[in-house]
mmCIF file with all atom_site columns, C-alpha atoms in Angstrom:
data_model
loop_
_atom_site.group_PDB
_atom_site.id
_atom_site.type_symbol
_atom_site.label_atom_id
_atom_site.label_alt_id
_atom_site.label_comp_id
_atom_site.label_asym_id
_atom_site.label_entity_id
_atom_site.label_seq_id
_atom_site.pdbx_PDB_ins_code
_atom_site.Cartn_x
_atom_site.Cartn_y
_atom_site.Cartn_z
_atom_site.occupancy
_atom_site.B_iso_or_equiv
_atom_site.pdbx_formal_charge
_atom_site.auth_seq_id
_atom_site.auth_comp_id
_atom_site.auth_asym_id
_atom_site.auth_atom_id
_atom_site.pdbx_PDB_model_num
ATOM 1   C CA . MET A 1 1   ? -46.631 45.253 -4.139  1.00 0.00 ? 1   MET A CA 1
ATOM 2   C CA . SER A 1 2   ? -47.952 41.777 -3.034  1.00 0.00 ? 2   SER A CA 1
ATOM 3   C CA . LYS A 1 3   ? -47.474 40.509 0.339   1.00 0.00 ? 3   LYS A CA 1
ATOM 4   C CA . PHE A 1 4   ? -44.903 37.409 1.686   1.00 0.00 ? 4   PHE A CA 1
ATOM 5   C CA . PRO A 1 5   ? -46.089 35.090 4.068   1.00 0.00 ? 5   PRO A CA 1
ATOM 6   C CA . MET A 1 6   ? -43.483 35.067 6.570   1.00 0.00 ? 6   MET A CA 1
ATOM 7   C CA . THR A 1 7   ? -43.530 32.782 10.456  1.00 0.00 ? 7   THR A CA 1
ATOM 8   C CA . VAL A 1 8   ? -43.215 35.336 13.670  1.00 0.00 ? 8   VAL A CA 1
ATOM 9   C CA . GLN A 1 9   ? -40.226 33.520 14.055  1.00 0.00 ? 9   GLN A CA 1
ATOM 10  C CA . GLY A 1 10  ? -38.582 34.698 11.263  1.00 0.00 ? 10  GLY A CA 1
ATOM 11  C CA . ALA A 1 11  ? -40.210 38.440 11.626  1.00 0.00 ? 11  ALA A CA 1
ATOM 12  C CA . ARG A 1 12  ? -38.633 38.237 14.974  1.00 0.00 ? 12  ARG A CA 1
ATOM 13  C CA . ALA A 1 13  ? -34.921 37.547 13.508  1.00 0.00 ? 13  ALA A CA 1
ATOM 14  C CA . LEU A 1 14  ? -35.242 40.271 10.862  1.00 0.00 ? 14  LEU A CA 1
ATOM 15  C CA . GLU A 1 15  ? -35.538 42.721 13.579  1.00 0.00 ? 15  GLU A CA 1
ATOM 16  C CA . GLU A 1 16  ? -32.782 41.509 15.736  1.00 0.00 ? 16  GLU A CA 1
ATOM 17  C CA . GLU A 1 17  ? -30.991 41.758 12.376  1.00 0.00 ? 17  GLU A CA 1
ATOM 18  C CA . LEU A 1 18  ? -31.543 45.163 11.569  1.00 0.00 ? 18  LEU A CA 1
ATOM 19  C CA . LYS A 1 19  ? -31.144 46.764 14.768  1.00 0.00 ? 19  LYS A CA 1
ATOM 20  C CA . HIS A 1 20  ? -27.897 45.139 14.768  1.00 0.00 ? 20  HIS A CA 1
ATOM 21  C CA . LEU A 1 21  ? -26.733 46.207 12.083  1.00 0.00 ? 21  LEU A CA 1
ATOM 22  C CA . LYS A 1 22  ? -28.388 49.832 12.761  1.00 0.00 ? 22  LYS A CA 1
ATOM 23  C CA . THR A 1 23  ? -27.216 50.384 16.322  1.00 0.00 ? 23  THR A CA 1
ATOM 24  C CA . VAL A 1 24  ? -23.885 48.072 16.347  1.00 0.00 ? 24  VAL A CA 1
ATOM 25  C CA . LEU A 1 25  ? -22.144 47.896 12.845  1.00 0.00 ? 25  LEU A CA 1
ATOM 26  C CA . ARG A 1 26  ? -23.378 51.047 11.372  1.00 0.00 ? 26  ARG A CA 1
ATOM 27  C CA . PRO A 1 27  ? -21.690 52.908 14.219  1.00 0.00 ? 27  PRO A CA 1
ATOM 28  C CA . GLN A 1 28  ? -18.636 51.040 14.349  1.00 0.00 ? 28  GLN A CA 1
ATOM 29  C CA . ILE A 1 29  ? -18.143 51.656 9.993   1.00 0.00 ? 29  ILE A CA 1
ATOM 30  C CA . THR A 1 30  ? -18.709 55.365 10.994  1.00 0.00 ? 30  THR A CA 1
ATOM 31  C CA . GLN A 1 31  ? -15.821 55.468 13.824  1.00 0.00 ? 31  GLN A CA 1
ATOM 32  C CA . ALA A 1 32  ? -13.945 53.598 11.224  1.00 0.00 ? 32  ALA A CA 1
ATOM 33  C CA . ILE A 1 33  ? -14.077 55.985 8.105   1.00 0.00 ? 33  ILE A CA 1
ATOM 34  C CA . ALA A 1 34  ? -13.772 58.906 10.307  1.00 0.00 ? 34  ALA A CA 1
ATOM 35  C CA . GLU A 1 35  ? -9.950  57.165 11.803  1.00 0.00 ? 35  GLU A CA 1
ATOM 36  C CA . ALA A 1 36  ? -9.146  56.106 8.568   1.00 0.00 ? 36  ALA A CA 1
ATOM 37  C CA . ARG A 1 37  ? -10.202 59.750 6.585   1.00 0.00 ? 37  ARG A CA 1
ATOM 38  C CA . GLU A 1 38  ? -7.483  60.966 9.495   1.00 0.00 ? 38  GLU A CA 1
ATOM 39  C CA . LEU A 1 39  ? -4.805  59.178 7.923   1.00 0.00 ? 39  LEU A CA 1
ATOM 40  C CA . GLY A 1 40  ? -4.119  61.192 4.906   1.00 0.00 ? 40  GLY A CA 1
ATOM 41  C CA . ASP A 1 41  ? -4.480  60.817 1.419   1.00 0.00 ? 41  ASP A CA 1
ATOM 42  C CA . LEU A 1 42  ? -7.700  58.605 0.926   1.00 0.00 ? 42  LEU A CA 1
ATOM 43  C CA . LYS A 1 43  ? -6.614  57.908 -2.693  1.00 0.00 ? 43  LYS A CA 1
ATOM 44  C CA . GLU A 1 44  ? -4.185  54.987 -1.917  1.00 0.00 ? 44  GLU A CA 1
ATOM 45  C CA . ASN A 1 45  ? -5.368  55.009 2.496   1.00 0.00 ? 45  ASN A CA 1
ATOM 46  C CA . ALA A 1 46  ? -6.945  51.212 1.681   1.00 0.00 ? 46  ALA A CA 1
ATOM 47  C CA . GLU A 1 47  ? -8.680  51.334 5.264   1.00 0.00 ? 47  GLU A CA 1
ATOM 48  C CA . TYR A 1 48  ? -10.822 53.664 3.758   1.00 0.00 ? 48  TYR A CA 1
ATOM 49  C CA . HIS A 1 49  ? -11.566 52.158 1.370   1.00 0.00 ? 49  HIS A CA 1
ATOM 50  C CA . ALA A 1 50  ? -12.332 49.169 2.834   1.00 0.00 ? 50  ALA A CA 1
ATOM 51  C CA . ALA A 1 51  ? -14.537 50.379 5.325   1.00 0.00 ? 51  ALA A CA 1
ATOM 52  C CA . ARG A 1 52  ? -16.577 52.706 2.699   1.00 0.00 ? 52  ARG A CA 1
ATOM 53  C CA . GLU A 1 53  ? -17.577 49.506 0.701   1.00 0.00 ? 53  GLU A CA 1
ATOM 54  C CA . GLN A 1 54  ? -18.257 47.538 3.877   1.00 0.00 ? 54  GLN A CA 1
ATOM 55  C CA . GLN A 1 55  ? -20.621 50.533 4.762   1.00 0.00 ? 55  GLN A CA 1
ATOM 56  C CA . GLY A 1 56  ? -21.797 50.120 1.390   1.00 0.00 ? 56  GLY A CA 1
ATOM 57  C CA . MET A 1 57  ? -22.778 46.399 1.731   1.00 0.00 ? 57  MET A CA 1
ATOM 58  C CA . VAL A 1 58  ? -24.252 47.152 5.238   1.00 0.00 ? 58  VAL A CA 1
ATOM 59  C CA . GLU A 1 59  ? -26.281 49.973 4.508   1.00 0.00 ? 59  GLU A CA 1
ATOM 60  C CA . ALA A 1 60  ? -27.962 47.424 1.284   1.00 0.00 ? 60  ALA A CA 1
ATOM 61  C CA . ARG A 1 61  ? -28.500 45.102 3.407   1.00 0.00 ? 61  ARG A CA 1
ATOM 62  C CA . ILE A 1 62  ? -30.436 47.306 5.642   1.00 0.00 ? 62  ILE A CA 1
ATOM 63  C CA . ARG A 1 63  ? -32.580 48.458 2.820   1.00 0.00 ? 63  ARG A CA 1
ATOM 64  C CA . ASP A 1 64  ? -32.934 44.505 1.940   1.00 0.00 ? 64  ASP A CA 1
ATOM 65  C CA . ILE A 1 65  ? -34.540 43.539 5.382   1.00 0.00 ? 65  ILE A CA 1
ATOM 66  C CA . GLU A 1 66  ? -36.614 47.056 5.634   1.00 0.00 ? 66  GLU A CA 1
ATOM 67  C CA . GLY A 1 67  ? -37.935 46.076 2.314   1.00 0.00 ? 67  GLY A CA 1
ATOM 68  C CA . ARG A 1 68  ? -38.415 42.745 3.071   1.00 0.00 ? 68  ARG A CA 1
ATOM 69  C CA . LEU A 1 69  ? -40.226 43.527 6.372   1.00 0.00 ? 69  LEU A CA 1
ATOM 70  C CA . GLN A 1 70  ? -42.586 46.022 4.665   1.00 0.00 ? 70  GLN A CA 1
ATOM 71  C CA . ASN A 1 71  ? -43.475 43.457 2.122   1.00 0.00 ? 71  ASN A CA 1
ATOM 72  C CA . ALA A 1 72  ? -44.083 40.482 5.124   1.00 0.00 ? 72  ALA A CA 1
ATOM 73  C CA . GLN A 1 73  ? -47.980 38.909 5.831   1.00 0.00 ? 73  GLN A CA 1
ATOM 74  C CA . ILE A 1 74  ? -46.558 38.136 8.842   1.00 0.00 ? 74  ILE A CA 1
ATOM 75  C CA . ILE A 1 75  ? -48.649 34.591 10.176  1.00 0.00 ? 75  ILE A CA 1
ATOM 76  C CA . ASP A 1 76  ? -49.012 33.239 13.724  1.00 0.00 ? 76  ASP A CA 1
ATOM 77  C CA . ILE A 1 77  ? -49.995 29.951 13.953  1.00 0.00 ? 77  ILE A CA 1
ATOM 78  C CA . ALA A 1 78  ? -50.626 29.850 16.891  1.00 0.00 ? 78  ALA A CA 1
ATOM 79  C CA . ASN A 1 79  ? -53.841 32.155 16.256  1.00 0.00 ? 79  ASN A CA 1
ATOM 80  C CA . ILE A 1 80  ? -55.392 29.530 13.718  1.00 0.00 ? 80  ILE A CA 1
ATOM 81  C CA . PRO A 1 81  ? -56.919 26.472 15.168  1.00 0.00 ? 81  PRO A CA 1
ATOM 82  C CA . HIS A 1 82  ? -55.110 22.895 14.655  1.00 0.00 ? 82  HIS A CA 1
ATOM 83  C CA . SER A 1 83  ? -57.073 21.055 12.303  1.00 0.00 ? 83  SER A CA 1
ATOM 84  C CA . GLY A 1 84  ? -54.295 18.232 11.772  1.00 0.00 ? 84  GLY A CA 1
ATOM 85  C CA . LYS A 1 85  ? -54.030 19.296 7.883   1.00 0.00 ? 85  LYS A CA 1
ATOM 86  C CA . VAL A 1 86  ? -50.350 21.210 7.043   1.00 0.00 ? 86  VAL A CA 1
ATOM 87  C CA . ILE A 1 87  ? -50.557 24.648 6.557   1.00 0.00 ? 87  ILE A CA 1
ATOM 88  C CA . PHE A 1 88  ? -47.889 27.628 6.264   1.00 0.00 ? 88  PHE A CA 1
ATOM 89  C CA . GLY A 1 89  ? -45.945 27.667 9.534   1.00 0.00 ? 89  GLY A CA 1
ATOM 90  C CA . THR A 1 90  ? -46.963 24.287 10.927  1.00 0.00 ? 90  THR A CA 1
ATOM 91  C CA . THR A 1 91  ? -44.079 21.504 11.474  1.00 0.00 ? 91  THR A CA 1
ATOM 92  C CA . VAL A 1 92  ? -44.643 17.895 10.050  1.00 0.00 ? 92  VAL A CA 1
ATOM 93  C CA . ASP A 1 93  ? -42.849 15.056 10.379  1.00 0.00 ? 93  ASP A CA 1
ATOM 94  C CA . ILE A 1 94  ? -42.639 12.798 6.601   1.00 0.00 ? 94  ILE A CA 1
ATOM 95  C CA . ALA A 1 95  ? -41.495 9.355  5.819   1.00 0.00 ? 95  ALA A CA 1
ATOM 96  C CA . ASN A 1 96  ? -40.692 8.064  2.458   1.00 0.00 ? 96  ASN A CA 1
ATOM 97  C CA . VAL A 1 97  ? -42.409 5.414  1.396   1.00 0.00 ? 97  VAL A CA 1
ATOM 98  C CA . GLU A 1 98  ? -39.576 3.214  -0.454  1.00 0.00 ? 98  GLU A CA 1
ATOM 99  C CA . THR A 1 99  ? -36.915 3.635  2.318   1.00 0.00 ? 99  THR A CA 1
ATOM 100 C CA . ASP A 1 100 ? -39.056 4.699  5.618   1.00 0.00 ? 100 ASP A CA 1
ATOM 101 C CA . GLU A 1 101 ? -36.705 7.136  6.143   1.00 0.00 ? 101 GLU A CA 1
ATOM 102 C CA . THR A 1 102 ? -38.357 9.786  8.263   1.00 0.00 ? 102 THR A CA 1
ATOM 103 C CA . VAL A 1 103 ? -37.681 13.980 8.138   1.00 0.00 ? 103 VAL A CA 1
ATOM 104 C CA . THR A 1 104 ? -39.163 16.620 9.987   1.00 0.00 ? 104 THR A CA 1
ATOM 105 C CA . TYR A 1 105 ? -39.912 20.059 8.494   1.00 0.00 ? 105 TYR A CA 1
ATOM 106 C CA . GLN A 1 106 ? -41.466 23.408 9.335   1.00 0.00 ? 106 GLN A CA 1
ATOM 107 C CA . ILE A 1 107 ? -43.058 25.023 6.488   1.00 0.00 ? 107 ILE A CA 1
ATOM 108 C CA . VAL A 1 108 ? -42.274 28.897 6.587   1.00 0.00 ? 108 VAL A CA 1
ATOM 109 C CA . GLY A 1 109 ? -41.405 31.720 3.983   1.00 0.00 ? 109 GLY A CA 1
ATOM 110 C CA . ASP A 1 110 ? -38.848 31.995 1.047   1.00 0.00 ? 110 ASP A CA 1
ATOM 111 C CA . ASP A 1 111 ? -36.535 34.358 3.324   1.00 0.00 ? 111 ASP A CA 1
ATOM 112 C CA . GLU A 1 112 ? -36.877 31.826 6.084   1.00 0.00 ? 112 GLU A CA 1
ATOM 113 C CA . ALA A 1 113 ? -35.976 28.682 4.301   1.00 0.00 ? 113 ALA A CA 1
ATOM 114 C CA . ASP A 1 114 ? -32.732 26.812 5.740   1.00 0.00 ? 114 ASP A CA 1
ATOM 115 C CA . ILE A 1 115 ? -32.753 23.000 5.262   1.00 0.00 ? 115 ILE A CA 1
ATOM 116 C CA . LYS A 1 116 ? -29.823 22.461 7.583   1.00 0.00 ? 116 LYS A CA 1
ATOM 117 C CA . LYS A 1 117 ? -32.540 23.920 10.680  1.00 0.00 ? 117 LYS A CA 1
ATOM 118 C CA . GLY A 1 118 ? -35.779 21.823 8.800   1.00 0.00 ? 118 GLY A CA 1
ATOM 119 C CA . LYS A 1 119 ? -37.403 24.820 7.421   1.00 0.00 ? 119 LYS A CA 1
ATOM 120 C CA . LEU A 1 120 ? -38.569 24.131 3.726   1.00 0.00 ? 120 LEU A CA 1
ATOM 121 C CA . SER A 1 121 ? -39.626 27.382 1.618   1.00 0.00 ? 121 SER A CA 1
ATOM 122 C CA . VAL A 1 122 ? -43.074 26.974 1.136   1.00 0.00 ? 122 VAL A CA 1
ATOM 123 C CA . SER A 1 123 ? -42.539 27.301 -2.559  1.00 0.00 ? 123 SER A CA 1
ATOM 124 C CA . SER A 1 124 ? -40.798 24.484 -2.588  1.00 0.00 ? 124 SER A CA 1
ATOM 125 C CA . PRO A 1 125 ? -42.155 20.844 -4.500  1.00 0.00 ? 125 PRO A CA 1
ATOM 126 C CA . ILE A 1 126 ? -41.912 19.464 -0.901  1.00 0.00 ? 126 ILE A CA 1
ATOM 127 C CA . ALA A 1 127 ? -44.182 21.844 0.862   1.00 0.00 ? 127 ALA A CA 1
ATOM 128 C CA . ARG A 1 128 ? -46.480 22.936 -2.173  1.00 0.00 ? 128 ARG A CA 1
ATOM 129 C CA . ALA A 1 129 ? -47.341 18.850 -2.534  1.00 0.00 ? 129 ALA A CA 1
ATOM 130 C CA . LEU A 1 130 ? -47.582 18.127 1.796   1.00 0.00 ? 130 LEU A CA 1
ATOM 131 C CA . VAL A 1 131 ? -49.748 21.592 2.243   1.00 0.00 ? 131 VAL A CA 1
ATOM 132 C CA . GLY A 1 132 ? -53.342 21.204 2.344   1.00 0.00 ? 132 GLY A CA 1
ATOM 133 C CA . LYS A 1 133 ? -52.846 16.963 3.354   1.00 0.00 ? 133 LYS A CA 1
ATOM 134 C CA . GLU A 1 134 ? -53.567 15.364 6.320   1.00 0.00 ? 134 GLU A CA 1
ATOM 135 C CA . GLU A 1 135 ? -51.928 13.300 8.182   1.00 0.00 ? 135 GLU A CA 1
ATOM 136 C CA . GLY A 1 136 ? -51.719 9.334  7.248   1.00 0.00 ? 136 GLY A CA 1
ATOM 137 C CA . ASP A 1 137 ? -52.548 10.902 3.634   1.00 0.00 ? 137 ASP A CA 1
ATOM 138 C CA . VAL A 1 138 ? -49.777 9.839  1.305   1.00 0.00 ? 138 VAL A CA 1
ATOM 139 C CA . VAL A 1 139 ? -48.041 12.436 -1.398  1.00 0.00 ? 139 VAL A CA 1
ATOM 140 C CA . ALA A 1 140 ? -46.322 12.476 -4.399  1.00 0.00 ? 140 ALA A CA 1
ATOM 141 C CA . VAL A 1 141 ? -43.254 14.849 -4.952  1.00 0.00 ? 141 VAL A CA 1
ATOM 142 C CA . LYS A 1 142 ? -41.361 15.270 -8.345  1.00 0.00 ? 142 LYS A CA 1
ATOM 143 C CA . THR A 1 143 ? -37.762 15.227 -7.842  1.00 0.00 ? 143 THR A CA 1
ATOM 144 C CA . PRO A 1 144 ? -34.792 15.150 -10.401 1.00 0.00 ? 144 PRO A CA 1
ATOM 145 C CA . SER A 1 145 ? -34.780 11.686 -9.771  1.00 0.00 ? 145 SER A CA 1
ATOM 146 C CA . GLY A 1 146 ? -37.375 10.382 -10.077 1.00 0.00 ? 146 GLY A CA 1
ATOM 147 C CA . LEU A 1 147 ? -41.291 10.260 -8.363  1.00 0.00 ? 147 LEU A CA 1
ATOM 148 C CA . ILE A 1 148 ? -41.138 9.809  -4.658  1.00 0.00 ? 148 ILE A CA 1
ATOM 149 C CA . GLU A 1 149 ? -43.312 8.885  -2.195  1.00 0.00 ? 149 GLU A CA 1
ATOM 150 C CA . TYR A 1 150 ? -43.852 10.495 1.641   1.00 0.00 ? 150 TYR A CA 1
ATOM 151 C CA . GLU A 1 151 ? -46.198 9.667  4.537   1.00 0.00 ? 151 GLU A CA 1
ATOM 152 C CA . ILE A 1 152 ? -47.540 12.616 6.441   1.00 0.00 ? 152 ILE A CA 1
ATOM 153 C CA . VAL A 1 153 ? -46.936 11.072 10.141  1.00 0.00 ? 153 VAL A CA 1
ATOM 154 C CA . GLU A 1 154 ? -47.368 13.897 11.755  1.00 0.00 ? 154 GLU A CA 1
ATOM 155 C CA . VAL A 1 155 ? -48.739 17.892 12.156  1.00 0.00 ? 155 VAL A CA 1
ATOM 156 C CA . ARG A 1 156 ? -47.637 19.995 14.832  1.00 0.00 ? 156 ARG A CA 1
ATOM 157 C CA . HIS A 1 157 ? -48.114 23.158 15.362  1.00 0.00 ? 157 HIS A CA 1
ATOM 158 C CA . LEU A 1 158 ? -45.741 24.626 17.148  1.00 0.00 ? 158 LEU A CA 1
#
């Protein structure tokens, strides 16, 4: 099975979520199921069925996170010398050549991507155009609305 890139922060967030699911939610659900069983007839026991459904969702999420962590290639950019090039994990400021609008993105793994938080998937069209380029370079990104050119203003290791 192939490995997928993930930042140290992304792996840490998944590990924290996994710990919460296993140590907090799992015991709560087990307790809720036990209490619902005490209520009697399980066929018409809504609390029991709701708790079992929640248990299924939590267990599925636990398996999903464990699989993601198992297949992750955790990349710590702190160990990579800063070259000024856009690489996985760097934060980059880019300016739209036409509108002069500037945005900041961190290039992260697919599982960590959250455009609202400025985290851009390494497999997105913008990230693919940026990776390997340096400050001052202009890149063209094909979008549904046409070709957009961005200038790389600054590349930072955070």
